[in-house]
Amino acid sequence: MKDQLESIRQSAKEKFSSVASQVDLEALRVQFLGKKGELTGILKQMGRLSAEERPKIGQLANEVRTNIENMIAERSAQLKRLETENRLRAERIDVTMPGKAQEIGHKHPLSIVLDELKDIFAGMGFNVVTGPEVETDYYNFEALNLPKDHPARDTQDTFYISENILLRTQTSPVQIRTMEKQKPPIRIISPGRVFRSDAVDATHSPLFHQIEGLVVDKGVTMADLKGTMETFARRLYGEDSVVRFRPHHFPFTEPSAEMDIQCFSCHGEGCRLCKNEGWIEILGCGMVHPKVLQICGIDPEEYSGFAFGIGLERIVMRRFNIDDMRMFYENDLRFLGQF
Ligand code: DAH
């Protein structure tokens, strides 16, 4: 029995020192000290011992029990310490580490100015409408008084999907689409992408943006056109802006004009910004050609109107002093981050 007790002590020593969790430790305690445990099993057989042996074995058995209880307490404390250490290691936070900045995006410079233009025209009672970027030859040219053999088509060469379907070269087709659908009074602007097969350089891109404008009503005159364009220029460039109208030609307006703004850098003296001209071209405009009204089913004897087309990139370049149009489309954050 003495040997049995010694072997229990020995095996307890090995097992308790390697147990790896509180749950396993408890299971092991039951295995040794529980009611049906190994040590209890031996104590139950004490009755068979002689009176001489009994106290000695009893003493040894108590000693072994105390030993095992100490092993349990010691291992339990050790496990707790290990658990805490592991937790601390796993949940370690380096409060000196630099944070991850959440960068909030912002509007593209073209959108910043476009939103301003929309506000200006909304303030004058214009609605914003849009049209398709893939157009038919009819809407992009034909209905705008640019028949198949018209020489002005040469300046607006574009990308063809088929003989009669193309990427629009101008936002002017939205004029036709609007007049077909809506009876006067009409007062709309239509911003959007347009396409031309131009080679890329600092002032040309095969994709750029225009803002079309159209007003049709009874008794609309050139004075309304000039007043509206002048008001627009003053809102955009300041109340002291000076504008001028130059005669021009567009097939879908008659008469036609281009509007220039006096260079706000040199006030007409001539400088690098205005290429020494003192004036900067801002938009094309004119009175809607009677033929165009007719094509759309609007009687030119009863109604008249004016139209205009603004190049967005040009205005934004002047506004922010950008000298290369390619910057708008390259998505370089060093550029975009400046607005
Ligand atoms: N569509 C013309 C262009 O791309 C611009 C333009 C000029 C539009 C005069 C108009 C206008 O509505 O009246 O060159």
Short mmCIF file of C-alpha atoms and ligand atoms in Angstrom, two decimals:
data_model
loop_
_atom_site.label_atom_id
_atom_site.label_comp_id
_atom_site.label_asym_id
_atom_site.label_seq_id
_atom_site.Cartn_x
_atom_site.Cartn_y
_atom_site.Cartn_z
CA MET A 1 0.00 0.00 0.00
CA LYS A 2 2.91 2.23 0.73
CA ASP A 3 4.21 1.63 -2.80
CA GLN A 4 0.77 2.35 -4.21
CA LEU A 5 0.68 5.70 -2.37
CA GLU A 6 4.17 6.55 -3.60
CA SER A 7 3.23 5.72 -7.18
CA ILE A 8 0.08 7.89 -6.86
CA ARG A 9 2.24 10.74 -5.63
CA GLN A 10 4.65 10.23 -8.51
CA SER A 11 2.01 10.07 -11.23
CA ALA A 12 0.18 13.11 -9.70
CA LYS A 13 3.41 15.08 -9.86
CA GLU A 14 3.81 14.35 -13.57
CA LYS A 15 0.21 14.91 -14.52
CA PHE A 16 -0.43 18.09 -12.53
CA SER A 17 2.72 19.75 -13.75
CA SER A 18 1.72 19.33 -17.38
CA VAL A 19 -2.02 20.03 -17.21
CA ALA A 20 -2.80 22.99 -19.51
CA SER A 21 -6.18 24.39 -18.46
CA GLN A 22 -8.39 24.96 -15.42
CA VAL A 23 -10.95 22.52 -16.82
CA ASP A 24 -8.37 19.73 -17.21
CA LEU A 25 -7.01 20.57 -13.77
CA GLU A 26 -10.43 20.06 -12.18
CA ALA A 27 -10.86 16.74 -14.03
CA LEU A 28 -7.50 15.63 -12.71
CA ARG A 29 -8.42 16.68 -9.15
CA VAL A 30 -11.50 14.45 -9.32
CA GLN A 31 -9.40 11.61 -10.71
CA PHE A 32 -7.08 11.72 -7.68
CA LEU A 33 -9.07 13.16 -4.77
CA GLY A 34 -12.71 12.63 -5.78
CA LYS A 35 -15.06 10.17 -4.03
CA LYS A 36 -14.16 7.53 -6.55
CA GLY A 37 -10.62 8.83 -6.91
CA GLU A 38 -7.38 6.88 -6.69
CA LEU A 39 -6.41 8.12 -3.21
CA THR A 40 -9.88 7.59 -1.77
CA GLY A 41 -9.81 4.06 -3.18
CA ILE A 42 -6.71 3.29 -1.12
CA LEU A 43 -8.03 4.87 2.07
CA LYS A 44 -11.06 2.64 1.80
CA GLN A 45 -8.80 -0.41 2.09
CA MET A 46 -7.16 0.82 5.33
CA GLY A 47 -9.40 -1.48 7.34
CA ARG A 48 -7.43 -4.44 6.13
CA LEU A 49 -4.21 -3.16 7.63
CA SER A 50 -2.78 -4.20 10.95
CA ALA A 51 -3.08 -1.82 13.94
CA GLU A 52 0.61 -1.24 13.66
CA GLU A 53 0.63 -0.32 10.00
CA ARG A 54 -2.53 1.74 9.98
CA PRO A 55 -1.22 5.01 11.54
CA LYS A 56 1.89 4.96 9.36
CA ILE A 57 -0.01 4.42 6.16
CA GLY A 58 -2.66 6.93 7.36
CA GLN A 59 0.02 9.51 7.90
CA LEU A 60 1.56 8.85 4.50
CA ALA A 61 -1.88 9.02 2.86
CA ASN A 62 -2.54 12.43 4.47
CA GLU A 63 0.86 13.58 3.37
CA VAL A 64 0.15 12.52 -0.22
CA ARG A 65 -3.27 14.25 -0.12
CA THR A 66 -1.66 17.46 1.16
CA ASN A 67 1.00 17.15 -1.53
CA ILE A 68 -1.61 16.77 -4.24
CA GLU A 69 -3.68 19.68 -2.86
CA ASN A 70 -0.59 21.85 -2.96
CA MET A 71 0.14 20.75 -6.52
CA ILE A 72 -3.38 21.75 -7.50
CA ALA A 73 -3.14 25.17 -5.86
CA GLU A 74 0.25 25.82 -7.36
CA ARG A 75 -0.72 24.73 -10.88
CA SER A 76 -3.97 26.66 -10.67
CA ALA A 77 -2.12 29.86 -9.78
CA GLN A 78 0.37 29.19 -12.55
CA LEU A 79 -2.39 28.67 -15.12
CA LYS A 80 -4.11 31.90 -14.08
CA ARG A 81 -0.89 33.80 -14.50
CA LEU A 82 -0.31 32.24 -17.93
CA GLU A 83 -3.84 33.08 -19.03
CA THR A 84 -3.43 36.70 -17.99
CA GLU A 85 -0.08 36.91 -19.75
CA ASN A 86 -1.55 35.47 -22.94
CA ARG A 87 -4.49 37.86 -22.81
CA LEU A 88 -2.21 40.83 -22.32
CA ARG A 89 -0.04 39.74 -25.20
CA ALA A 90 -2.99 39.12 -27.53
CA GLU A 91 -4.83 42.31 -26.67
CA ARG A 92 -1.81 44.53 -26.69
CA ILE A 93 -2.43 47.99 -28.12
CA ASP A 94 0.38 50.28 -29.11
CA VAL A 95 -1.04 53.67 -28.22
CA THR A 96 1.97 55.41 -29.76
CA MET A 97 1.21 54.00 -33.22
CA PRO A 98 0.12 56.66 -35.76
CA GLY A 99 -3.62 56.47 -36.59
CA LYS A 100 -5.07 55.56 -39.97
CA ALA A 101 -6.46 58.77 -41.40
CA GLN A 102 -9.84 58.39 -43.09
CA GLU A 103 -9.61 60.58 -46.15
CA ILE A 104 -12.89 62.12 -47.16
CA GLY A 105 -13.25 62.70 -50.88
CA HIS A 106 -14.54 65.87 -52.46
CA LYS A 107 -15.97 67.14 -55.71
CA HIS A 108 -13.98 67.15 -58.92
CA PRO A 109 -13.13 70.72 -60.08
CA LEU A 110 -15.42 70.26 -63.11
CA SER A 111 -18.30 69.34 -60.78
CA ILE A 112 -17.57 72.26 -58.43
CA VAL A 113 -18.02 74.78 -61.23
CA LEU A 114 -20.84 72.89 -62.95
CA ASP A 115 -22.82 72.96 -59.71
CA GLU A 116 -22.25 76.71 -59.53
CA LEU A 117 -23.48 77.16 -63.10
CA LYS A 118 -26.57 75.08 -62.37
CA ASP A 119 -27.31 77.29 -59.36
CA ILE A 120 -26.91 80.45 -61.43
CA PHE A 121 -29.33 79.22 -64.11
CA ALA A 122 -31.76 77.71 -61.61
CA GLY A 123 -31.88 81.20 -60.10
CA MET A 124 -33.07 82.50 -63.48
CA GLY A 125 -35.80 79.88 -63.75
CA PHE A 126 -34.04 77.24 -65.87
CA ASN A 127 -34.64 73.50 -65.46
CA VAL A 128 -31.80 70.99 -65.80
CA VAL A 129 -32.42 68.21 -68.34
CA THR A 130 -30.14 65.54 -69.81
CA GLY A 131 -29.92 63.69 -73.09
CA PRO A 132 -28.18 60.55 -74.41
CA GLU A 133 -24.43 60.53 -75.14
CA VAL A 134 -24.96 58.01 -77.94
CA GLU A 135 -27.02 59.92 -80.49
CA THR A 136 -28.42 59.54 -83.94
CA ASP A 137 -27.15 61.53 -86.90
CA TYR A 138 -30.60 63.10 -87.05
CA TYR A 139 -30.52 64.70 -83.58
CA ASN A 140 -26.83 65.56 -83.56
CA PHE A 141 -26.72 67.13 -87.05
CA GLU A 142 -29.69 66.87 -89.35
CA ALA A 143 -32.39 68.42 -87.12
CA LEU A 144 -29.92 71.16 -86.15
CA ASN A 145 -29.85 72.31 -89.75
CA LEU A 146 -26.61 70.48 -90.53
CA PRO A 147 -27.49 68.25 -93.49
CA LYS A 148 -25.20 65.42 -94.61
CA ASP A 149 -23.02 67.52 -96.92
CA HIS A 150 -22.73 70.58 -94.65
CA PRO A 151 -19.10 71.74 -94.34
CA ALA A 152 -19.51 72.55 -90.61
CA ARG A 153 -19.72 68.80 -89.98
CA ASP A 154 -15.99 68.58 -90.74
CA THR A 155 -15.12 70.51 -87.59
CA GLN A 156 -17.11 68.04 -85.49
CA ASP A 157 -15.78 64.68 -86.59
CA THR A 158 -16.68 62.04 -84.05
CA PHE A 159 -16.85 58.33 -83.23
CA TYR A 160 -19.41 56.35 -85.20
CA ILE A 161 -21.18 53.27 -83.89
CA SER A 162 -22.88 52.80 -87.25
CA GLU A 163 -23.57 55.11 -90.16
CA ASN A 164 -26.40 56.82 -88.32
CA ILE A 165 -25.45 56.30 -84.67
CA LEU A 166 -22.60 58.26 -83.13
CA LEU A 167 -21.21 59.77 -79.95
CA ARG A 168 -22.72 63.26 -79.81
CA THR A 169 -20.35 66.10 -80.72
CA GLN A 170 -22.37 68.73 -78.87
CA THR A 171 -25.16 69.01 -76.31
CA SER A 172 -27.32 70.82 -78.89
CA PRO A 173 -29.33 67.65 -79.79
CA VAL A 174 -30.97 68.03 -76.36
CA GLN A 175 -32.59 71.20 -77.76
CA ILE A 176 -34.37 69.11 -80.39
CA ARG A 177 -35.35 66.37 -77.94
CA THR A 178 -36.75 68.97 -75.54
CA MET A 179 -38.75 70.87 -78.16
CA GLU A 180 -40.21 67.63 -79.54
CA LYS A 181 -41.51 66.68 -76.09
CA GLN A 182 -42.39 69.99 -74.51
CA LYS A 183 -44.50 72.90 -75.71
CA PRO A 184 -43.24 76.44 -74.96
CA PRO A 185 -42.53 78.12 -72.62
CA ILE A 186 -39.20 76.24 -72.47
CA ARG A 187 -36.31 77.28 -70.27
CA ILE A 188 -33.68 74.55 -69.87
CA ILE A 189 -29.98 73.94 -69.52
CA SER A 190 -28.44 70.57 -70.33
CA PRO A 191 -24.94 69.77 -69.12
CA GLY A 192 -23.12 66.65 -70.31
CA ARG A 193 -20.28 64.87 -72.04
CA VAL A 194 -19.56 65.40 -75.71
CA PHE A 195 -17.06 63.67 -78.00
CA ARG A 196 -14.90 64.57 -80.96
CA SER A 197 -12.09 62.70 -82.64
CA ASP A 198 -9.50 65.31 -81.65
CA ALA A 199 -5.94 64.41 -80.74
CA VAL A 200 -5.14 64.96 -77.06
CA ASP A 201 -3.14 68.05 -76.12
CA ALA A 202 -3.22 70.81 -73.50
CA THR A 203 -6.45 72.30 -74.90
CA HIS A 204 -8.07 69.34 -76.70
CA SER A 205 -9.58 66.11 -75.53
CA PRO A 206 -11.75 63.56 -77.35
CA LEU A 207 -14.13 63.84 -74.40
CA PHE A 208 -15.18 67.14 -72.87
CA HIS A 209 -18.24 68.83 -71.40
CA GLN A 210 -20.74 71.38 -72.59
CA ILE A 211 -23.72 73.09 -71.08
CA GLU A 212 -26.50 73.71 -73.54
CA GLY A 213 -29.15 76.32 -72.93
CA LEU A 214 -32.51 76.88 -74.62
CA VAL A 215 -35.33 79.37 -74.12
CA VAL A 216 -38.45 79.33 -76.30
CA ASP A 217 -41.53 81.47 -75.69
CA LYS A 218 -43.68 84.14 -77.27
CA GLY A 219 -41.80 87.37 -77.95
CA VAL A 220 -38.28 86.25 -76.98
CA THR A 221 -35.72 88.60 -78.51
CA MET A 222 -31.99 89.11 -78.86
CA ALA A 223 -32.23 91.50 -75.90
CA ASP A 224 -33.35 88.57 -73.71
CA LEU A 225 -30.41 86.55 -74.96
CA LYS A 226 -27.89 89.31 -74.23
CA GLY A 227 -29.37 90.12 -70.84
CA THR A 228 -29.41 86.47 -69.76
CA MET A 229 -25.83 85.83 -70.92
CA GLU A 230 -24.56 89.02 -69.30
CA THR A 231 -26.26 88.16 -66.02
CA PHE A 232 -24.75 84.69 -66.15
CA ALA A 233 -21.24 86.12 -66.74
CA ARG A 234 -21.60 88.58 -63.83
CA ARG A 235 -22.79 85.90 -61.43
CA LEU A 236 -19.89 83.67 -62.41
CA TYR A 237 -17.04 86.19 -62.71
CA GLY A 238 -18.22 89.10 -60.57
CA GLU A 239 -20.57 92.08 -60.96
CA ASP A 240 -17.91 94.25 -62.61
CA SER A 241 -17.33 91.79 -65.47
CA VAL A 242 -17.46 93.28 -68.98
CA VAL A 243 -18.75 91.21 -71.90
CA ARG A 244 -19.01 91.69 -75.65
CA PHE A 245 -20.88 89.88 -78.43
CA ARG A 246 -19.20 89.12 -81.76
CA PRO A 247 -21.14 88.03 -84.85
CA HIS A 248 -20.56 84.38 -85.66
CA HIS A 249 -22.18 81.52 -87.52
CA PHE A 250 -23.93 78.43 -86.25
CA PRO A 251 -26.27 76.52 -88.56
CA PHE A 252 -28.98 76.22 -85.90
CA THR A 253 -29.14 79.88 -84.86
CA GLU A 254 -29.79 83.08 -86.80
CA PRO A 255 -28.36 85.52 -85.98
CA SER A 256 -25.48 83.86 -84.13
CA ALA A 257 -22.84 85.30 -81.84
CA GLU A 258 -19.95 84.45 -79.60
CA MET A 259 -19.67 86.10 -76.23
CA ASP A 260 -16.30 87.16 -74.86
CA ILE A 261 -15.51 88.36 -71.38
CA GLN A 262 -12.95 91.07 -70.86
CA CYS A 263 -9.83 89.43 -69.45
CA PHE A 264 -10.11 89.69 -65.67
CA SER A 265 -6.38 89.42 -65.31
CA CYS A 266 -5.31 92.41 -67.46
CA HIS A 267 -8.71 94.16 -67.88
CA GLY A 268 -8.37 94.33 -71.64
CA GLU A 269 -4.70 95.34 -71.82
CA GLY A 270 -3.57 91.96 -73.14
CA CYS A 271 -1.63 89.35 -71.18
CA ARG A 272 -0.56 85.71 -71.24
CA LEU A 273 -3.91 84.47 -69.93
CA CYS A 274 -5.91 86.04 -72.81
CA LYS A 275 -3.14 85.46 -75.36
CA ASN A 276 -2.72 89.25 -75.65
CA GLU A 277 -6.23 89.73 -76.94
CA GLY A 278 -7.73 91.39 -73.87
CA TRP A 279 -10.84 89.20 -74.31
CA ILE A 280 -11.62 85.57 -73.59
CA GLU A 281 -14.24 83.60 -75.51
CA ILE A 282 -16.82 82.10 -73.20
CA LEU A 283 -19.72 80.73 -75.23
CA GLY A 284 -21.60 80.49 -78.53
CA CYS A 285 -25.20 81.62 -78.80
CA GLY A 286 -27.92 82.92 -81.06
CA MET A 287 -31.62 83.10 -81.87
CA VAL A 288 -33.01 79.64 -82.61
CA HIS A 289 -33.22 79.23 -86.39
CA PRO A 290 -36.87 79.24 -87.61
CA LYS A 291 -36.12 76.05 -89.54
CA VAL A 292 -35.13 74.28 -86.30
CA LEU A 293 -38.34 75.40 -84.57
CA GLN A 294 -40.32 74.14 -87.55
CA ILE A 295 -38.58 70.74 -87.56
CA CYS A 296 -39.68 70.37 -83.92
CA GLY A 297 -43.28 71.29 -84.68
CA ILE A 298 -43.11 74.77 -83.14
CA ASP A 299 -44.55 77.59 -85.27
CA PRO A 300 -41.82 80.26 -85.78
CA GLU A 301 -44.53 82.84 -86.50
CA GLU A 302 -45.85 82.39 -83.00
CA TYR A 303 -42.72 81.55 -81.01
CA SER A 304 -39.10 82.57 -80.94
CA GLY A 305 -36.17 81.53 -78.80
CA PHE A 306 -32.49 81.74 -78.05
CA ALA A 307 -29.88 79.09 -77.39
CA PHE A 308 -26.34 78.95 -76.10
CA GLY A 309 -23.52 76.48 -75.64
CA ILE A 310 -20.85 76.81 -72.96
CA GLY A 311 -17.61 74.79 -72.85
CA LEU A 312 -17.21 73.70 -69.24
CA GLU A 313 -13.49 72.81 -69.25
CA ARG A 314 -12.52 76.22 -70.58
CA ILE A 315 -14.41 78.00 -67.83
CA VAL A 316 -12.98 75.79 -65.10
CA MET A 317 -9.43 76.20 -66.45
CA ARG A 318 -9.75 79.96 -66.28
CA ARG A 319 -11.38 79.86 -62.92
CA PHE A 320 -8.61 77.83 -61.25
CA ASN A 321 -5.72 78.88 -63.50
CA ILE A 322 -5.24 75.37 -64.91
CA ASP A 323 -3.13 75.38 -68.07
CA ASP A 324 -3.48 71.75 -69.16
CA MET A 325 -6.87 70.17 -69.82
CA ARG A 326 -5.48 66.63 -69.48
CA MET A 327 -5.27 67.16 -65.72
CA PHE A 328 -9.06 66.85 -65.47
CA TYR A 329 -9.11 63.26 -66.66
CA GLU A 330 -5.93 61.73 -65.25
CA ASN A 331 -7.21 61.19 -61.70
CA ASP A 332 -3.91 62.32 -60.21
CA LEU A 333 -4.63 62.98 -56.54
CA ARG A 334 -1.83 65.55 -56.35
CA PHE A 335 -3.90 67.62 -58.78
CA LEU A 336 -7.39 66.79 -57.53
CA GLY A 337 -6.37 67.36 -53.90
CA GLN A 338 -5.92 71.08 -54.58
CA PHE A 339 -9.59 71.92 -54.96
N1 DAH B 1 -23.04 73.40 -80.26
C1 DAH B 1 -22.07 74.44 -80.48
C2 DAH B 1 -20.69 73.84 -80.53
O1 DAH B 1 -20.48 72.75 -80.04
C3 DAH B 1 -22.16 75.45 -79.37
C4 DAH B 1 -23.40 76.28 -79.45
C5 DAH B 1 -23.38 77.49 -80.16
C6 DAH B 1 -24.58 75.90 -78.91
C7 DAH B 1 -24.48 78.27 -80.28
C8 DAH B 1 -25.74 76.67 -79.03
C9 DAH B 1 -25.66 77.87 -79.72
O2 DAH B 1 -26.89 76.33 -78.50
O3 DAH B 1 -26.77 78.62 -79.85
O4 DAH B 1 -19.80 74.45 -81.05
#
